[in-house]
Short mmCIF file of C-alpha atoms in Angstrom, two decimals:
data_model
loop_
_atom_site.label_atom_id
_atom_site.label_comp_id
_atom_site.label_asym_id
_atom_site.label_seq_id
_atom_site.Cartn_x
_atom_site.Cartn_y
_atom_site.Cartn_z
CA MET A 550 72.91 47.18 200.68
CA VAL A 551 71.76 50.26 198.63
CA LEU A 552 75.35 51.89 198.99
CA ASN A 553 76.97 48.96 197.74
CA THR A 554 74.71 48.55 194.72
CA PHE A 555 75.20 52.29 193.93
CA ALA A 556 79.03 52.04 194.22
CA ALA A 557 78.84 49.03 191.84
CA SER A 558 76.60 51.47 189.35
CA ILE A 559 79.15 54.05 189.65
CA GLN A 560 82.06 51.70 188.89
CA THR A 561 79.79 50.19 185.96
CA GLY A 562 79.24 53.42 184.66
CA HIS A 563 83.31 54.27 184.81
CA ILE A 564 83.97 51.23 182.64
CA ILE A 565 81.38 52.14 180.24
CA LEU A 566 82.83 55.97 180.01
CA LYS A 567 86.19 54.58 179.51
CA PHE A 568 85.11 52.39 176.83
CA LEU A 569 83.14 55.04 175.25
CA LEU A 570 86.16 57.28 175.54
CA THR A 571 88.54 54.82 173.95
CA ILE A 572 86.01 53.82 171.09
CA ILE A 573 86.07 57.72 170.48
CA VAL A 574 89.68 58.32 170.62
CA ILE A 575 90.32 55.48 168.25
CA LEU A 576 87.49 56.76 165.65
CA CYS A 577 89.37 60.11 165.96
CA ALA A 578 92.71 58.59 165.31
CA VAL A 579 91.50 56.33 162.65
CA GLY A 580 89.44 59.85 161.02
CA LEU A 581 92.90 61.72 161.45
CA GLU A 582 94.83 59.15 159.82
CA ILE A 583 92.51 58.62 156.69
CA LEU A 584 92.18 62.53 156.57
CA GLY A 585 95.99 62.89 156.73
CA GLY A 586 96.35 60.31 154.06
CA ILE A 587 93.92 62.12 151.76
CA VAL A 588 95.75 65.59 152.32
CA SER A 589 99.02 64.10 151.78
CA ARG A 590 97.92 62.62 148.49
CA GLU A 591 96.04 65.76 147.22
CA LEU A 592 98.88 67.88 148.06
CA GLU A 593 100.75 66.19 145.39
CA ARG A 594 97.93 66.29 142.89
CA THR A 595 96.41 69.01 140.68
CA THR A 596 93.06 68.69 139.20
CA VAL A 597 92.43 68.90 135.74
CA ILE A 598 89.06 69.25 133.76
CA LEU A 599 89.31 68.83 130.25
CA ILE A 600 86.22 70.68 128.40
CA LEU A 601 85.92 69.51 124.78
CA ASP A 602 83.96 71.22 122.45
CA ALA A 603 81.96 68.56 120.28
CA SER A 604 79.20 70.82 118.82
CA GLY A 605 78.34 70.58 115.15
CA SER A 606 80.89 73.11 114.02
CA MET A 607 83.64 70.79 115.18
CA ASP A 608 82.58 68.59 112.43
CA LYS A 609 83.82 70.90 109.99
CA GLU A 610 87.75 70.95 108.67
CA ASP A 611 90.67 72.54 110.01
CA TYR A 612 93.11 74.68 107.91
CA SER A 613 94.89 71.74 106.64
CA GLY A 614 91.64 69.95 105.54
CA ASP A 615 91.31 67.58 108.50
CA LYS A 616 88.14 67.23 110.44
CA LYS A 617 88.43 69.04 113.90
CA ILE A 618 86.48 66.59 116.06
CA GLU A 619 88.59 63.65 114.89
CA VAL A 620 91.95 65.48 115.23
CA ALA A 621 90.76 66.88 118.96
CA LYS A 622 89.81 63.64 120.13
CA GLU A 623 93.21 62.18 118.99
CA ILE A 624 94.88 64.80 120.56
CA LEU A 625 93.01 64.30 123.81
CA LEU A 626 93.74 60.64 123.71
CA ASP A 627 97.44 61.53 123.76
CA THR A 628 97.02 63.94 126.16
CA VAL A 629 95.58 61.84 128.93
CA SER A 630 98.60 59.56 128.18
CA PHE A 631 101.11 62.26 129.18
CA GLU A 632 103.89 61.55 131.85
CA GLU A 633 102.81 64.70 133.30
CA PHE A 634 99.35 63.17 133.76
CA LYS A 635 100.10 60.38 136.16
CA LEU A 636 99.66 61.94 139.31
CA ARG A 637 96.70 64.31 138.33
CA THR A 638 93.17 64.34 139.06
CA VAL A 639 91.34 64.31 135.52
CA GLY A 640 87.86 64.80 134.62
CA LEU A 641 85.99 65.39 131.38
CA THR A 642 83.39 67.45 130.25
CA VAL A 643 81.68 67.39 126.78
CA VAL A 644 79.77 70.27 124.74
CA GLY A 645 77.27 69.11 122.11
CA ASN A 646 77.50 65.40 121.39
CA SER A 647 73.95 65.10 121.27
CA SER A 648 70.88 65.67 119.36
CA ASN A 649 69.79 68.35 122.15
CA LYS A 650 70.98 71.62 120.81
CA CYS A 651 72.61 73.14 124.00
CA HIS A 652 73.46 70.02 125.64
CA VAL A 653 76.62 69.63 128.08
CA ALA A 654 77.56 66.60 130.01
CA THR A 655 80.38 65.52 132.57
CA LEU A 656 81.40 61.98 131.03
CA VAL A 657 83.81 61.40 133.40
CA LYS A 658 84.35 62.94 136.86
CA PRO A 659 87.56 64.03 138.16
CA GLY A 660 89.89 60.91 139.37
CA ILE A 661 93.01 59.65 139.36
CA ASN A 662 92.50 55.95 138.37
CA ASN A 663 89.67 56.82 135.52
CA ARG A 664 92.27 56.84 132.48
CA SER A 665 90.66 53.93 130.71
CA GLU A 666 87.41 55.40 131.04
CA LEU A 667 88.50 58.64 129.69
CA ARG A 668 90.00 57.25 126.50
CA THR A 669 86.40 55.07 125.98
CA GLN A 670 84.47 58.32 126.53
CA ILE A 671 87.04 60.56 124.26
CA ARG A 672 86.62 57.88 121.61
CA ALA A 673 82.74 57.76 121.48
CA VAL A 674 82.21 61.67 121.09
CA GLU A 675 80.40 62.68 118.18
CA ALA A 676 80.32 66.69 116.98
CA ARG A 677 76.39 67.57 117.38
CA GLY A 678 74.63 70.48 118.57
CA LYS A 679 75.20 73.84 119.78
CA THR A 680 78.26 75.25 121.66
CA ALA A 681 77.03 75.98 125.20
CA LEU A 682 80.41 77.09 126.85
CA ALA A 683 79.06 79.03 129.65
CA LYS A 684 76.99 76.11 130.76
CA ALA A 685 80.28 73.71 130.27
CA ILE A 686 82.43 75.98 132.62
CA GLN A 687 79.69 76.00 135.10
CA GLN A 688 79.45 72.22 135.28
CA ALA A 689 83.40 72.31 135.64
CA ILE A 690 83.14 74.75 138.34
CA ASP A 691 80.58 72.54 140.08
CA GLU A 692 82.95 69.67 139.87
CA LEU A 693 85.64 71.77 141.83
CA LYS A 694 83.37 72.55 144.62
CA PRO A 695 83.64 70.33 148.09
CA ASN A 696 80.68 68.53 148.15
CA ASN A 697 80.55 67.21 151.59
CA PHE A 698 82.25 67.74 155.21
CA LEU A 699 85.40 65.70 154.35
CA ALA A 700 86.04 67.55 151.00
CA GLU A 701 85.80 70.90 152.78
CA SER A 702 88.09 69.76 155.46
CA VAL A 703 90.63 68.64 153.20
CA LYS A 704 90.29 71.84 151.03
CA TYR A 705 90.78 73.72 154.28
CA LEU A 706 93.84 72.01 155.52
CA ILE A 707 95.54 71.89 152.22
CA ASN A 708 95.25 75.73 152.00
CA VAL A 709 96.59 75.87 155.29
CA LEU A 710 99.65 73.28 154.75
CA LYS A 711 100.45 74.60 151.20
CA PRO A 712 98.40 78.00 150.39
CA ASP A 713 100.95 78.21 147.15
CA ARG A 714 99.57 75.27 145.69
CA GLU A 715 98.54 75.53 142.28
CA ALA A 716 94.83 75.76 141.58
CA PRO A 717 92.91 73.46 139.68
CA LEU A 718 93.22 73.65 135.90
CA VAL A 719 90.26 74.00 133.47
CA VAL A 720 91.30 73.34 129.75
CA LEU A 721 88.75 74.56 127.07
CA VAL A 722 89.21 73.15 123.45
CA THR A 723 86.90 74.64 121.18
CA ASP A 724 86.73 76.39 117.66
CA GLY A 725 84.27 79.33 118.40
CA LEU A 726 82.10 81.26 120.64
CA GLU A 727 78.96 80.78 122.86
CA THR A 728 75.77 80.00 120.53
CA CYS A 729 73.47 79.15 123.36
CA GLY A 730 73.10 82.69 125.17
CA GLY A 731 75.26 82.00 127.93
CA LYS A 732 77.84 84.44 129.53
CA PHE A 733 80.85 82.44 129.81
CA ALA A 734 83.04 85.44 131.64
CA ASP A 735 80.18 86.16 134.26
CA THR A 736 80.22 82.58 135.15
CA VAL A 737 83.79 82.42 135.86
CA LYS A 738 83.93 85.72 137.79
CA ALA A 739 81.04 84.92 139.91
CA ALA A 740 82.61 81.31 140.67
CA LYS A 741 85.77 83.29 141.78
CA LYS A 742 83.89 85.88 143.92
CA LYS A 743 82.56 82.88 145.69
CA GLY A 744 86.44 81.82 146.43
CA ILE A 745 86.40 78.90 143.73
CA ASP A 746 89.82 79.32 142.41
CA PHE A 747 90.95 77.52 139.21
CA ARG A 748 93.45 78.37 136.24
CA LEU A 749 91.55 78.84 132.77
CA ARG A 750 93.14 77.62 129.63
CA TRP A 751 91.26 78.44 126.31
CA VAL A 752 92.60 76.36 123.48
CA GLY A 753 91.33 77.82 120.14
CA TYR A 754 91.34 75.52 117.58
CA ALA A 755 91.02 76.49 113.84
CA VAL A 756 89.11 79.62 114.97
CA ASN A 757 87.47 82.22 112.64
CA GLU A 758 89.64 85.15 112.46
CA GLU A 759 86.73 87.39 113.04
CA HIS A 760 85.89 85.86 116.41
CA LEU A 761 89.66 86.45 117.70
CA SER A 762 89.16 89.79 119.36
CA GLN A 763 86.10 88.96 121.14
CA ILE A 764 87.91 85.57 122.56
CA TYR A 765 90.77 87.89 123.82
CA ARG A 766 88.45 90.14 125.78
CA ILE A 767 86.63 87.08 127.38
CA VAL A 768 89.88 85.09 128.28
CA GLU A 769 91.20 88.51 129.71
CA GLU A 770 88.40 89.28 131.60
CA CYS A 771 88.48 85.50 133.17
CA ASP A 772 92.20 86.16 133.79
CA GLY A 773 92.85 82.89 131.89
CA LYS A 774 95.27 82.36 129.08
CA TYR A 775 94.95 81.88 125.15
CA PHE A 776 96.34 79.33 122.88
CA ARG A 777 95.92 79.25 119.46
CA ALA A 778 96.22 76.08 116.96
CA ASN A 779 95.17 75.86 113.37
CA ASN A 780 95.87 72.18 112.72
CA LYS A 781 96.89 68.98 114.29
CA GLU A 782 100.92 69.37 114.91
CA GLU A 783 99.89 72.65 116.41
CA LEU A 784 97.08 71.45 118.51
CA GLN A 785 99.22 68.83 119.72
CA GLN A 786 102.27 71.23 120.88
CA VAL A 787 99.57 73.39 122.66
CA MET A 788 98.17 70.82 124.49
CA TYR A 789 101.40 69.61 125.72
CA GLU A 790 102.27 73.21 126.64
CA VAL A 791 99.12 73.90 128.46
CA ILE A 792 99.59 70.45 130.40
CA SER A 793 103.39 70.22 131.38
CA GLU A 794 103.23 73.91 132.12
CA GLU A 795 106.67 74.26 131.31
CA GLY A 796 108.25 77.67 131.06
CA GLY A 797 111.08 78.72 128.92
CA PHE A 798 112.87 81.55 127.10
CA LYS A 799 112.79 83.33 123.89
CA ILE A 800 115.98 85.06 122.52
CA GLN A 801 115.32 88.49 121.39
CA LYS A 802 116.38 89.05 117.49
CA PRO A 803 119.29 91.46 117.28
CA LYS A 804 118.62 94.43 114.84
CA GLY A 805 121.15 94.81 111.70
CA ILE A 806 123.17 91.80 112.53
CA ALA A 807 123.26 89.18 109.65
CA ILE A 808 124.11 85.70 111.79
CA LYS A 809 125.75 82.69 110.05
CA SER A 810 125.68 79.89 112.81
CA TRP A 811 124.90 79.47 116.25
CA LYS A 812 125.26 77.13 119.00
CA ILE A 813 123.75 77.34 122.58
CA TYR A 814 124.72 75.71 125.51
CA LEU A 815 122.33 75.04 128.43
CA GLU A 816 123.44 74.05 131.94
CA ASN A 817 121.19 72.89 134.64
CA CYS A 818 122.37 74.50 137.61
CA ASP A 819 120.08 71.88 139.74
CA SER A 820 121.38 68.70 138.31
CA ASP A 821 124.66 69.83 136.38
CA GLU A 822 123.37 68.59 133.24
CA GLU A 823 124.59 70.27 129.91
CA ALA A 824 122.91 69.88 126.68
CA ILE A 825 123.02 71.66 123.52
CA LEU A 826 119.90 73.28 122.15
CA GLY A 827 120.90 73.73 118.62
CA ARG A 828 123.55 74.46 116.06
CA ARG A 829 123.53 75.12 112.34
CA LYS A 830 123.87 77.53 109.69
CA ILE A 831 120.79 79.94 109.75
CA ASN A 832 119.08 82.36 107.60
CA GLU A 833 118.39 85.82 109.49
CA SER A 834 114.68 85.34 109.69
CA ASP A 835 115.25 81.38 111.06
CA GLU A 836 112.45 81.06 113.51
CA SER A 837 113.91 78.14 115.42
CA LEU A 838 116.42 80.26 117.03
CA TRP A 839 113.99 83.31 117.92
CA GLY A 840 111.11 80.95 118.81
CA LYS A 841 110.34 79.74 122.33
CA HIS A 842 112.55 77.11 123.85
CA SER A 843 110.67 75.21 126.45
CA LEU A 844 112.12 74.25 129.50
CA PRO A 845 111.35 72.32 133.09
CA PRO A 846 111.19 74.87 135.95
CA GLY A 847 114.83 75.51 137.42
CA THR A 848 117.96 77.77 137.49
CA TYR A 849 120.04 77.26 134.19
CA ASP A 850 123.49 79.13 132.83
CA LEU A 851 122.66 79.67 129.30
CA TYR A 852 125.76 79.87 127.01
CA VAL A 853 125.10 81.48 123.49
CA TYR A 854 127.95 81.57 120.86
CA PHE A 855 127.74 83.24 117.25
CA GLU A 856 130.51 82.39 114.94
CA ASN A 857 130.42 85.69 113.49
CA ARG A 858 130.38 87.72 116.50
CA SER A 859 134.31 87.53 117.64
CA SER A 860 133.65 83.56 118.19
CA THR A 861 132.77 84.66 122.01
CA LYS A 862 130.44 82.89 124.22
CA LYS A 863 127.86 85.07 126.34
CA ARG A 864 126.59 83.50 129.74
CA ILE A 865 123.10 84.37 130.89
CA LYS A 866 121.62 83.30 133.98
CA LEU A 867 118.05 81.94 133.63
CA VAL A 868 115.50 81.39 136.24
CA VAL A 869 112.45 79.43 134.66
CA GLN A 870 109.30 79.50 136.04
CA LYS A 871 105.88 77.57 134.90
CA ASN A 872 104.20 79.18 132.05
CA ARG A 873 106.67 82.38 132.08
CA ILE A 874 108.64 82.77 129.00
CA GLN A 875 111.98 85.05 129.64
CA GLU A 876 113.01 87.17 127.01
CA VAL A 877 116.81 86.95 126.31
CA ARG A 878 118.85 90.00 124.83
CA ILE A 879 122.10 88.82 123.21
#
């Protein structure tokens, strides 16, 4: 009788153990599927955190006579609607925008389905207070930190599966420098020492010329890139370049040669597409030819034709990389 009871207990124990093991296997499978789905999605996304300076100085006019804060808001509203933003995780941090002098707030946490909220918050911003840039970059950094075990696991798997994946992008739009005593460069360097990697893009809008050398120094210390805009049109172009991350090329101006007209053919080696970038009579000082020509990353054959140089065409191989401008010599 005792043996039968013992045997029955063992059998019941085996059934319970199998049941528990089955539950564990199912939970692990579901967990891995969820984790795999998150990793798969995140591999295709880049996080972008926009930092808008809405301090009191942004209530002043830019070099074209337009109020800086209104222009910046309009351009940011356009920016969050860019085609390039569709698969991006986007957040918004604002400097100022409060009677509290050194106020900084993350108005929209990084997310994929938050465009309506982003537009609402951007429209409501007012230029008030001081410029706490160091505090703002620290808040952006905090948003990039994994805040739980799942987020940490996702980050680890992404680094294993795609170690060359682009780091998050932090875009700061400001008209000046820190006025709240913070140390912007020290904050960035401390974060990177802890392994929090991101790409800094400092967009200087209608900046006082006297501040430029100091800004250049700060951006260089942060291993970032500086972009300058003095009016609405320039700010719009700069923001597109920053977000779309197009590369391109720049033709080096020949010395001592007067060029009457020109034509550039561009063939995309990856898609067999052909486009004429431009053809018209130009002056020797015309910057439309010598300026930057933006292109999506890829391999191209560039054909340059000058009418008054023996009517010959020159073929140049271009390998366009993100955020890099290739110098082309004719």
